[in-house]
Amino acid sequence: MPLAKSWIESANSAETDFPLNNLPYGVFSAGDGEMRCGVAIGDRIIDATGLEEAGILRADADADVLDAPFWNDFMELGPEAWAAYRARLTEMLSESADEATRDALTTYSVKMSEATLHMPFRVSEYTDFYAGKHHAFNVGTMFRGPENALPPNWLSIPIGYNARASSVVVSGTPVRRPWGQIKAPDAELPSFAPCKRFDLELEMGAIVGQPSQGPVTVQEADDMIFGYVLLNDWSARDIQAWEYQPLGPFQAKATATSISPWIVTKAALEPFRTSTPPRERPLLPYLEEPGPMLYDIDLSVTLAPKGKAPTTITRTNYREMYYSAAQQLAHHTTSGCPMRVGDLLGSGTISGPVKESRGSLLELSWGGKEPITLDGGETRSFLEDGDTLALQGAARGDGYRIGFGECTGTILPALKDPYAR
Ligand code: CA
């Protein structure tokens, strides 16, 4: 599929994250500070709430769905309404649009550089998975040795844990280094201290756009997914190492999870579908993929020490995952667990096969034993105060890219006394 041309010139550049082929959904404020639903195109944001109020573009004839500053009510309308809205918006922004349409959309738009971006949807519940095989193998090797690296269930189950919706924040939100219970390997007893091994996890987040009751198939699960965001699952490795057995991560993963501000729809990613890698053990039939359900999305992470230029610390691709979001979602429902509109599924850390494609500092520095060197000479085993992390992602088409915008966060120092009142 070639670049779809828009009358908004900045959308026709091969460099923009937001060509007409993309049209991701977000929430912004500008000028009056009111939060509104918006659609990114080139260097502008279309005020979707304004278009709905004015009756110029409505997703539902009878009810306002974009008046609350979240895309949840829109998602509830379902796939037919999603497709119709996208088709109409594409038409209005394409170079064949008439003068009156262009004038109307110009009135209902702002420059992206003058807008503040907010959480694009209300997170109902949040589950994080562990579905990258290279990551699971690397971490397992460090914790248990290469013979027992993959847990015995790993090739059969997309492993996950129920995480905290309340911890999900939009890109740009600073992240405070947590305190927690930590036990040094040679210490007899744990202590309560600021995390010393604070880390990132490069992931994709899938957003559930339709509810379910009872088990769903992988195909049904794929149909339920509305779109994707970049996701950074901030992780306190020293807290995690002490607390994780037998029930998995708890406080180590509860400080914050950052997501990119634009929901890139499944529709925009359609040309980039790809299959999961070959199975190393046959899956139970309910988990088999009926078609390609992963996506070819280039991913990278930069780390910038305070006041310094960023260094790219890893490059990988979403197609490295062993399980797709649709497989994860299908597995999530096997128990009868109901899914809701606005549920967020973290993919698990996306590491590739080589060192330069590892998706966490834990892996890049091999547990702190091999610190990485940044441009400018500083080294890192884990994150330091003032560091700014940024995740980037884009699917690459012919002369255009489907970008996600950045997912950033800066580390604030731990509080001196977290119990001070
Ligand atoms: Ca994770």
Tab-separated table of C-alpha atoms and ligand atoms in Angstrom:
chain	number	residue	atom	x	y	z
A	1	MET	CA	0.000	0.000	0.000
A	2	PRO	CA	1.502	3.392	-1.015
A	3	LEU	CA	1.360	6.683	0.907
A	4	ALA	CA	-2.174	8.094	0.932
A	5	LYS	CA	-1.828	11.798	0.159
A	6	SER	CA	-3.463	14.461	2.294
A	7	TRP	CA	-4.152	18.154	1.700
A	8	ILE	CA	-2.238	18.648	4.978
A	9	GLU	CA	1.242	18.844	3.459
A	10	SER	CA	3.181	17.802	6.579
A	11	ALA	CA	1.353	14.446	6.472
A	12	ASN	CA	2.913	13.583	3.089
A	13	SER	CA	6.500	13.482	4.349
A	14	ALA	CA	8.247	10.108	4.506
A	15	GLU	CA	9.548	11.176	7.947
A	16	THR	CA	6.303	11.954	9.758
A	17	ASP	CA	4.899	9.422	12.229
A	18	PHE	CA	1.405	10.473	11.204
A	19	PRO	CA	0.617	10.197	7.478
A	20	LEU	CA	-2.989	9.802	6.327
A	21	ASN	CA	-2.435	6.019	6.433
A	22	ASN	CA	-2.046	6.232	10.228
A	23	LEU	CA	-4.703	8.463	11.874
A	24	PRO	CA	-4.020	7.483	15.496
A	25	TYR	CA	-6.338	8.521	18.319
A	26	GLY	CA	-5.292	10.558	21.335
A	27	VAL	CA	-6.430	13.121	23.881
A	28	PHE	CA	-5.044	16.657	23.903
A	29	SER	CA	-5.492	20.078	25.411
A	30	ALA	CA	-4.517	23.423	23.936
A	31	GLY	CA	-5.395	27.041	24.558
A	32	ASP	CA	-8.374	26.779	26.928
A	33	GLY	CA	-6.851	23.696	28.598
A	34	GLU	CA	-9.949	21.549	28.029
A	35	MET	CA	-9.137	17.909	27.278
A	36	ARG	CA	-10.518	16.758	23.933
A	37	CYS	CA	-10.283	13.668	21.733
A	38	GLY	CA	-8.001	14.230	18.769
A	39	VAL	CA	-6.561	12.544	15.694
A	40	ALA	CA	-2.921	13.076	14.680
A	41	ILE	CA	-2.161	13.981	11.066
A	42	GLY	CA	1.249	15.346	10.059
A	43	ASP	CA	2.116	18.158	12.474
A	44	ARG	CA	-1.543	18.823	13.404
A	45	ILE	CA	-4.224	17.378	15.658
A	46	ILE	CA	-7.805	17.221	14.403
A	47	ASP	CA	-10.254	18.107	17.173
A	48	ALA	CA	-12.535	15.059	16.974
A	49	THR	CA	-14.630	16.238	19.931
A	50	GLY	CA	-15.211	19.572	18.177
A	51	LEU	CA	-16.196	17.859	14.911
A	52	GLU	CA	-18.681	15.706	16.809
A	53	GLU	CA	-20.205	18.686	18.653
A	54	ALA	CA	-20.542	20.610	15.393
A	55	GLY	CA	-22.167	17.631	13.659
A	56	ILE	CA	-19.441	17.576	10.986
A	57	LEU	CA	-18.180	14.077	11.798
A	58	ARG	CA	-20.040	11.811	14.186
A	59	ALA	CA	-19.183	8.214	15.079
A	60	ASP	CA	-22.725	7.619	16.321
A	61	ALA	CA	-25.774	9.448	14.960
A	62	ASP	CA	-27.612	9.529	18.285
A	63	ALA	CA	-25.068	9.669	21.091
A	64	ASP	CA	-21.962	11.745	21.717
A	65	VAL	CA	-19.063	9.340	22.229
A	66	LEU	CA	-16.164	11.793	22.183
A	67	ASP	CA	-17.434	14.226	24.835
A	68	ALA	CA	-15.627	12.449	27.666
A	69	PRO	CA	-11.933	12.912	27.050
A	70	PHE	CA	-11.259	9.221	26.411
A	71	TRP	CA	-11.730	6.937	23.394
A	72	ASN	CA	-13.486	4.230	25.465
A	73	ASP	CA	-17.054	5.155	24.430
A	74	PHE	CA	-15.957	5.185	20.795
A	75	MET	CA	-14.346	1.743	21.181
A	76	GLU	CA	-17.598	0.402	22.631
A	77	LEU	CA	-19.368	1.085	19.320
A	78	GLY	CA	-17.505	-1.849	17.759
A	79	PRO	CA	-15.540	-2.708	14.609
A	80	GLU	CA	-18.137	-1.569	12.061
A	81	ALA	CA	-18.327	1.896	13.583
A	82	TRP	CA	-14.514	2.036	13.890
A	83	ALA	CA	-14.161	1.281	10.159
A	84	ALA	CA	-16.880	3.734	9.078
A	85	TYR	CA	-15.383	6.581	11.145
A	86	ARG	CA	-11.891	5.927	9.831
A	87	ALA	CA	-13.136	5.769	6.226
A	88	ARG	CA	-14.995	9.090	6.562
A	89	LEU	CA	-12.051	10.788	8.276
A	90	THR	CA	-9.666	9.477	5.595
A	91	GLU	CA	-11.952	10.910	2.908
A	92	MET	CA	-12.136	14.320	4.610
A	93	LEU	CA	-8.342	14.516	4.970
A	94	SER	CA	-7.387	13.140	1.563
A	95	GLU	CA	-6.140	15.431	-1.201
A	96	SER	CA	-9.443	14.969	-3.042
A	97	ALA	CA	-11.433	16.661	-0.224
A	98	ASP	CA	-13.341	19.798	-1.261
A	99	GLU	CA	-12.659	23.345	-0.092
A	100	ALA	CA	-15.531	23.440	2.429
A	101	THR	CA	-14.291	20.254	4.123
A	102	ARG	CA	-10.728	21.578	4.271
A	103	ASP	CA	-11.951	24.846	5.834
A	104	ALA	CA	-14.024	23.002	8.424
A	105	LEU	CA	-11.177	20.678	9.446
A	106	THR	CA	-8.705	23.546	9.544
A	107	THR	CA	-11.034	25.323	11.992
A	108	TYR	CA	-11.207	22.183	14.127
A	109	SER	CA	-7.490	21.522	14.388
A	110	VAL	CA	-4.465	22.699	16.332
A	111	LYS	CA	-0.712	22.540	15.839
A	112	MET	CA	0.684	19.514	17.635
A	113	SER	CA	3.542	21.651	18.961
A	114	GLU	CA	1.007	23.804	20.850
A	115	ALA	CA	-0.862	20.882	22.429
A	116	THR	CA	-0.372	18.853	25.579
A	117	LEU	CA	-1.107	15.138	25.255
A	118	HIS	CA	-2.963	13.116	27.886
A	119	MET	CA	-3.950	9.476	28.465
A	120	PRO	CA	-5.807	8.444	25.285
A	121	PHE	CA	-8.120	5.970	27.025
A	122	ARG	CA	-9.279	5.003	30.490
A	123	VAL	CA	-7.375	1.842	31.446
A	124	SER	CA	-9.961	-0.624	32.772
A	125	GLU	CA	-7.531	-3.311	33.849
A	126	TYR	CA	-3.949	-4.057	32.956
A	127	THR	CA	-2.251	-7.402	32.436
A	128	ASP	CA	1.417	-7.788	31.612
A	129	PHE	CA	2.768	-10.819	29.768
A	130	TYR	CA	6.157	-12.494	29.426
A	131	ALA	CA	5.943	-13.550	25.808
A	132	GLY	CA	9.331	-12.669	24.332
A	133	LYS	CA	11.398	-15.828	24.133
A	134	HIS	CA	14.803	-14.120	23.958
A	135	HIS	CA	13.905	-12.046	27.028
A	136	ALA	CA	12.572	-15.038	28.961
A	137	PHE	CA	15.659	-17.050	28.038
A	138	ASN	CA	18.080	-14.250	28.994
A	139	VAL	CA	16.414	-13.525	32.327
A	140	GLY	CA	16.012	-17.225	33.100
A	141	THR	CA	19.684	-17.836	32.322
A	142	MET	CA	20.728	-15.091	34.730
A	143	PHE	CA	18.415	-16.311	37.512
A	144	ARG	CA	18.560	-20.097	37.068
A	145	GLY	CA	21.236	-20.954	34.497
A	146	PRO	CA	20.842	-21.806	30.775
A	147	GLU	CA	19.602	-25.404	31.369
A	148	ASN	CA	16.539	-24.196	33.266
A	149	ALA	CA	16.188	-20.806	31.586
A	150	LEU	CA	12.691	-21.271	30.176
A	151	PRO	CA	10.108	-22.340	32.764
A	152	PRO	CA	8.579	-25.735	31.784
A	153	ASN	CA	5.217	-24.131	30.904
A	154	TRP	CA	6.663	-21.323	28.783
A	155	LEU	CA	6.323	-22.915	25.324
A	156	SER	CA	2.694	-23.848	26.088
A	157	ILE	CA	1.266	-20.826	27.925
A	158	PRO	CA	1.507	-17.084	27.248
A	159	ILE	CA	2.518	-16.339	30.851
A	160	GLY	CA	1.168	-13.164	32.435
A	161	TYR	CA	0.298	-11.511	35.721
A	162	ASN	CA	-2.498	-9.187	36.729
A	163	ALA	CA	-0.908	-5.749	36.961
A	164	ARG	CA	-2.242	-2.363	38.106
A	165	ALA	CA	-4.346	-0.122	35.839
A	166	SER	CA	-3.753	2.696	38.319
A	167	SER	CA	-0.029	2.664	37.537
A	168	VAL	CA	-0.390	3.415	33.814
A	169	VAL	CA	0.705	6.940	32.844
A	170	VAL	CA	1.063	8.805	29.574
A	171	SER	CA	4.426	9.546	27.953
A	172	GLY	CA	6.208	12.513	29.512
A	173	THR	CA	5.088	11.756	33.066
A	174	PRO	CA	8.165	11.711	35.344
A	175	VAL	CA	8.823	8.480	37.216
A	176	ARG	CA	9.985	8.591	40.823
A	177	ARG	CA	12.550	5.964	41.848
A	178	PRO	CA	10.709	3.680	44.273
A	179	TRP	CA	11.612	2.440	47.711
A	180	GLY	CA	11.063	-1.184	48.526
A	181	GLN	CA	12.033	-4.283	50.391
A	182	ILE	CA	15.380	-5.484	49.113
A	183	LYS	CA	17.668	-8.307	50.179
A	184	ALA	CA	21.260	-8.355	48.987
A	185	PRO	CA	22.372	-11.891	48.004
A	186	ASP	CA	24.848	-12.117	50.914
A	187	ALA	CA	22.608	-10.411	53.508
A	188	GLU	CA	20.720	-12.470	56.051
A	189	LEU	CA	17.741	-10.134	56.257
A	190	PRO	CA	16.045	-7.651	53.901
A	191	SER	CA	16.159	-3.895	54.294
A	192	PHE	CA	13.832	-1.086	53.168
A	193	ALA	CA	15.711	1.169	50.771
A	194	PRO	CA	15.530	3.066	47.478
A	195	CYS	CA	15.748	0.794	44.428
A	196	LYS	CA	19.289	0.586	43.074
A	197	ARG	CA	18.482	-1.490	40.014
A	198	PHE	CA	15.736	0.503	38.297
A	199	ASP	CA	15.111	-0.625	34.736
A	200	LEU	CA	12.985	-0.269	31.639
A	201	GLU	CA	11.138	-2.946	29.691
A	202	LEU	CA	10.483	-2.250	26.012
A	203	GLU	CA	7.016	-3.587	25.210
A	204	MET	CA	3.964	-3.032	23.055
A	205	GLY	CA	0.537	-2.576	24.643
A	206	ALA	CA	-2.610	-3.957	23.011
A	207	ILE	CA	-5.891	-2.192	23.814
A	208	VAL	CA	-9.047	-4.274	24.075
A	209	GLY	CA	-11.896	-2.478	22.299
A	210	GLN	CA	-14.725	-4.973	22.781
A	211	PRO	CA	-15.867	-6.857	25.884
A	212	SER	CA	-16.125	-10.628	26.309
A	213	GLN	CA	-17.864	-13.101	28.600
A	214	GLY	CA	-16.410	-16.600	28.585
A	215	PRO	CA	-13.586	-17.997	26.476
A	216	VAL	CA	-12.892	-16.494	23.038
A	217	THR	CA	-10.943	-17.913	20.096
A	218	VAL	CA	-7.705	-16.364	18.864
A	219	GLN	CA	-9.605	-14.948	15.865
A	220	GLU	CA	-12.293	-13.461	18.120
A	221	ALA	CA	-9.563	-12.043	20.325
A	222	ASP	CA	-7.876	-10.390	17.340
A	223	ASP	CA	-11.230	-8.878	16.341
A	224	MET	CA	-11.620	-7.449	19.872
A	225	ILE	CA	-8.308	-5.543	19.765
A	226	PHE	CA	-8.708	-1.857	18.909
A	227	GLY	CA	-5.101	-0.754	18.625
A	228	TYR	CA	-1.581	-0.659	19.969
A	229	VAL	CA	0.726	1.680	21.911
A	230	LEU	CA	4.380	1.584	22.950
A	231	LEU	CA	4.713	0.554	26.571
A	232	ASN	CA	7.539	0.845	29.095
A	233	ASP	CA	7.071	-1.441	32.086
A	234	TRP	CA	9.389	0.276	34.607
A	235	SER	CA	10.896	-2.461	36.757
A	236	ALA	CA	12.712	-2.439	40.088
A	237	ARG	CA	14.995	-5.454	39.678
A	238	ASP	CA	16.295	-5.637	43.256
A	239	ILE	CA	12.761	-5.487	44.666
A	240	GLN	CA	11.632	-8.058	42.078
A	241	ALA	CA	14.441	-10.528	42.848
A	242	TRP	CA	13.382	-10.768	46.508
A	243	GLU	CA	9.597	-10.696	46.139
A	244	TYR	CA	8.855	-12.660	42.946
A	245	GLN	CA	8.538	-16.218	44.257
A	246	PRO	CA	6.039	-17.814	44.270
A	247	LEU	CA	3.423	-15.390	42.894
A	248	GLY	CA	5.432	-13.304	40.434
A	249	PRO	CA	6.143	-9.563	40.309
A	250	PHE	CA	4.294	-7.314	42.743
A	251	GLN	CA	5.720	-3.980	43.956
A	252	ALA	CA	8.627	-4.192	41.490
A	253	LYS	CA	6.196	-3.426	38.664
A	254	ALA	CA	3.698	-1.172	40.427
A	255	THR	CA	5.512	2.190	40.375
A	256	ALA	CA	4.591	3.194	36.855
A	257	THR	CA	3.995	1.913	33.343
A	258	SER	CA	4.339	4.517	30.588
A	259	ILE	CA	2.470	4.373	27.274
A	260	SER	CA	2.833	6.432	24.091
A	261	PRO	CA	0.062	9.026	23.693
A	262	TRP	CA	-1.463	7.854	20.395
A	263	ILE	CA	-3.506	4.679	19.911
A	264	VAL	CA	-2.333	3.326	16.549
A	265	THR	CA	-5.307	1.376	15.278
A	266	LYS	CA	-5.228	-2.202	14.113
A	267	ALA	CA	-6.614	-0.860	10.807
A	268	ALA	CA	-3.499	1.293	10.266
A	269	LEU	CA	-1.219	-1.678	11.015
A	270	GLU	CA	-3.071	-4.105	8.710
A	271	PRO	CA	-0.418	-4.033	5.893
A	272	PHE	CA	2.287	-4.987	8.409
A	273	ARG	CA	0.829	-8.212	9.765
A	274	THR	CA	3.272	-11.072	10.176
A	275	SER	CA	3.166	-14.542	11.710
A	276	THR	CA	4.672	-15.537	15.030
A	277	PRO	CA	7.978	-17.470	14.782
A	278	PRO	CA	7.889	-21.295	14.266
A	279	ARG	CA	6.576	-23.248	17.263
A	280	GLU	CA	9.121	-25.193	19.245
A	281	ARG	CA	6.375	-27.261	20.829
A	282	PRO	CA	2.891	-27.669	19.345
A	283	LEU	CA	0.325	-25.384	20.948
A	284	LEU	CA	-2.989	-26.622	22.254
A	285	PRO	CA	-5.577	-26.022	19.517
A	286	TYR	CA	-7.264	-23.076	21.279
A	287	LEU	CA	-3.978	-21.109	21.036
A	288	GLU	CA	-3.227	-21.782	17.369
A	289	GLU	CA	-2.935	-18.684	15.205
A	290	PRO	CA	-5.472	-18.778	12.327
A	291	GLY	CA	-3.500	-16.121	10.402
A	292	PRO	CA	-0.685	-13.592	10.891
A	293	MET	CA	-1.382	-11.681	14.120
A	294	LEU	CA	1.931	-10.077	14.966
A	295	TYR	CA	3.186	-6.905	13.273
A	296	ASP	CA	6.462	-5.848	11.682
A	297	ILE	CA	7.216	-2.792	13.834
A	298	ASP	CA	10.761	-1.475	14.271
A	299	LEU	CA	11.420	-0.532	17.881
A	300	SER	CA	14.242	1.333	19.573
A	301	VAL	CA	15.112	2.936	22.897
A	302	THR	CA	17.245	5.977	23.657
A	303	LEU	CA	18.773	6.911	26.997
A	304	ALA	CA	19.780	10.514	27.731
A	305	PRO	CA	21.613	11.340	30.964
A	306	LYS	CA	20.461	14.665	32.449
A	307	GLY	CA	21.511	17.507	30.128
A	308	LYS	CA	23.200	15.130	27.669
A	309	ALA	CA	22.347	13.903	24.189
A	310	PRO	CA	20.467	10.600	23.845
A	311	THR	CA	22.182	7.327	22.893
A	312	THR	CA	20.292	4.511	21.180
A	313	ILE	CA	20.721	1.556	23.526
A	314	THR	CA	18.713	-1.078	21.658
A	315	ARG	CA	16.957	-1.807	18.357
A	316	THR	CA	14.522	-4.667	17.923
A	317	ASN	CA	11.192	-5.547	16.292
A	318	TYR	CA	7.751	-6.529	17.571
A	319	ARG	CA	7.806	-9.615	15.294
A	320	GLU	CA	10.331	-11.184	17.733
A	321	MET	CA	7.463	-12.073	20.108
A	322	TYR	CA	6.649	-15.770	20.525
A	323	TYR	CA	2.956	-15.073	21.229
A	324	SER	CA	0.743	-12.401	19.623
A	325	ALA	CA	-1.574	-10.137	21.624
A	326	ALA	CA	-4.501	-12.105	20.164
A	327	GLN	CA	-3.088	-15.363	21.563
A	328	GLN	CA	-2.498	-13.697	24.925
A	329	LEU	CA	-6.019	-12.311	24.999
A	330	ALA	CA	-7.518	-15.686	24.011
A	331	HIS	CA	-5.567	-17.408	26.782
A	332	HIS	CA	-6.643	-14.689	29.246
A	333	THR	CA	-10.297	-15.635	28.715
A	334	THR	CA	-9.946	-19.437	29.065
A	335	SER	CA	-10.976	-19.368	32.718
A	336	GLY	CA	-14.062	-17.333	31.856
A	337	CYS	CA	-12.311	-14.121	32.901
A	338	PRO	CA	-14.442	-11.289	31.464
A	339	MET	CA	-12.579	-8.693	29.430
A	340	ARG	CA	-13.640	-5.062	29.287
A	341	VAL	CA	-13.337	-2.186	26.860
A	342	GLY	CA	-10.142	-0.357	27.793
A	343	ASP	CA	-8.246	-3.381	29.089
A	344	LEU	CA	-4.527	-3.078	28.391
A	345	LEU	CA	-2.268	-6.058	27.631
A	346	GLY	CA	1.503	-5.585	27.857
A	347	SER	CA	3.319	-7.854	25.386
A	348	GLY	CA	6.272	-8.656	27.603
A	349	THR	CA	9.780	-7.391	26.948
A	350	ILE	CA	10.699	-7.486	23.268
A	351	SER	CA	14.297	-8.647	22.991
A	352	GLY	CA	15.834	-9.826	19.750
A	353	PRO	CA	18.436	-12.569	19.283
A	354	VAL	CA	21.558	-10.387	19.539
A	355	LYS	CA	22.941	-8.302	22.389
A	356	GLU	CA	22.181	-4.977	20.685
A	357	SER	CA	18.491	-5.941	20.458
A	358	ARG	CA	17.824	-6.621	24.128
A	359	GLY	CA	14.821	-4.783	25.543
A	360	SER	CA	15.953	-4.115	29.130
A	361	LEU	CA	19.086	-2.907	30.897
A	362	LEU	CA	19.026	-6.089	32.989
A	363	GLU	CA	19.802	-7.969	29.769
A	364	LEU	CA	21.931	-5.288	28.082
A	365	SER	CA	24.261	-5.094	31.114
A	366	TRP	CA	23.818	-8.809	31.922
A	367	GLY	CA	22.612	-8.204	35.449
A	368	GLY	CA	25.038	-5.285	35.922
A	369	LYS	CA	28.137	-7.370	35.125
A	370	GLU	CA	28.729	-5.746	31.707
A	371	PRO	CA	27.758	-2.040	31.899
A	372	ILE	CA	26.936	-0.427	28.565
A	373	THR	CA	28.784	2.698	27.403
A	374	LEU	CA	26.779	5.691	26.206
A	375	ASP	CA	27.925	8.217	23.587
A	376	GLY	CA	30.003	10.658	25.634
A	377	GLY	CA	31.551	7.910	27.745
A	378	GLU	CA	29.163	7.468	30.695
A	379	THR	CA	28.318	3.871	31.539
A	380	ARG	CA	25.067	2.356	32.738
A	381	SER	CA	24.096	-0.909	34.380
A	382	PHE	CA	20.712	0.436	35.491
A	383	LEU	CA	18.942	3.806	35.335
A	384	GLU	CA	20.293	6.798	37.223
A	385	ASP	CA	18.402	9.825	38.525
A	386	GLY	CA	17.828	12.386	35.781
A	387	ASP	CA	18.014	9.813	32.979
A	388	THR	CA	15.388	10.238	30.278
A	389	LEU	CA	14.263	7.092	28.503
A	390	ALA	CA	12.427	7.246	25.182
A	391	LEU	CA	10.850	4.371	23.255
A	392	GLN	CA	10.308	4.771	19.509
A	393	GLY	CA	8.331	2.557	17.146
A	394	ALA	CA	7.301	2.568	13.498
A	395	ALA	CA	6.032	0.186	10.845
A	396	ARG	CA	7.723	1.059	7.552
A	397	GLY	CA	5.676	1.242	4.358
A	398	ASP	CA	6.577	2.347	0.846
A	399	GLY	CA	7.431	6.038	1.286
A	400	TYR	CA	5.720	6.400	4.641
A	401	ARG	CA	5.856	5.178	8.235
A	402	ILE	CA	3.158	4.327	10.739
A	403	GLY	CA	4.708	5.851	13.856
A	404	PHE	CA	3.624	5.752	17.469
A	405	GLY	CA	5.096	9.034	18.714
A	406	GLU	CA	7.552	8.746	21.583
A	407	CYS	CA	7.056	7.094	24.940
A	408	THR	CA	9.283	9.009	27.368
A	409	GLY	CA	9.909	9.265	31.075
A	410	THR	CA	12.535	10.935	33.254
A	411	ILE	CA	13.732	9.365	36.505
A	412	LEU	CA	13.228	11.527	39.589
A	413	PRO	CA	15.360	10.779	42.667
A	414	ALA	CA	13.819	8.648	45.401
A	415	LEU	CA	12.135	10.592	48.184
A	416	LYS	CA	14.355	11.138	51.226
A	417	ASP	CA	11.693	9.641	53.459
A	418	PRO	CA	8.717	8.053	51.712
A	419	TYR	CA	6.731	8.083	54.983
A	420	ALA	CA	7.273	11.787	55.757
A	421	ARG	CA	3.896	13.493	56.256
B	1	CA	CA	6.998	-6.573	31.648
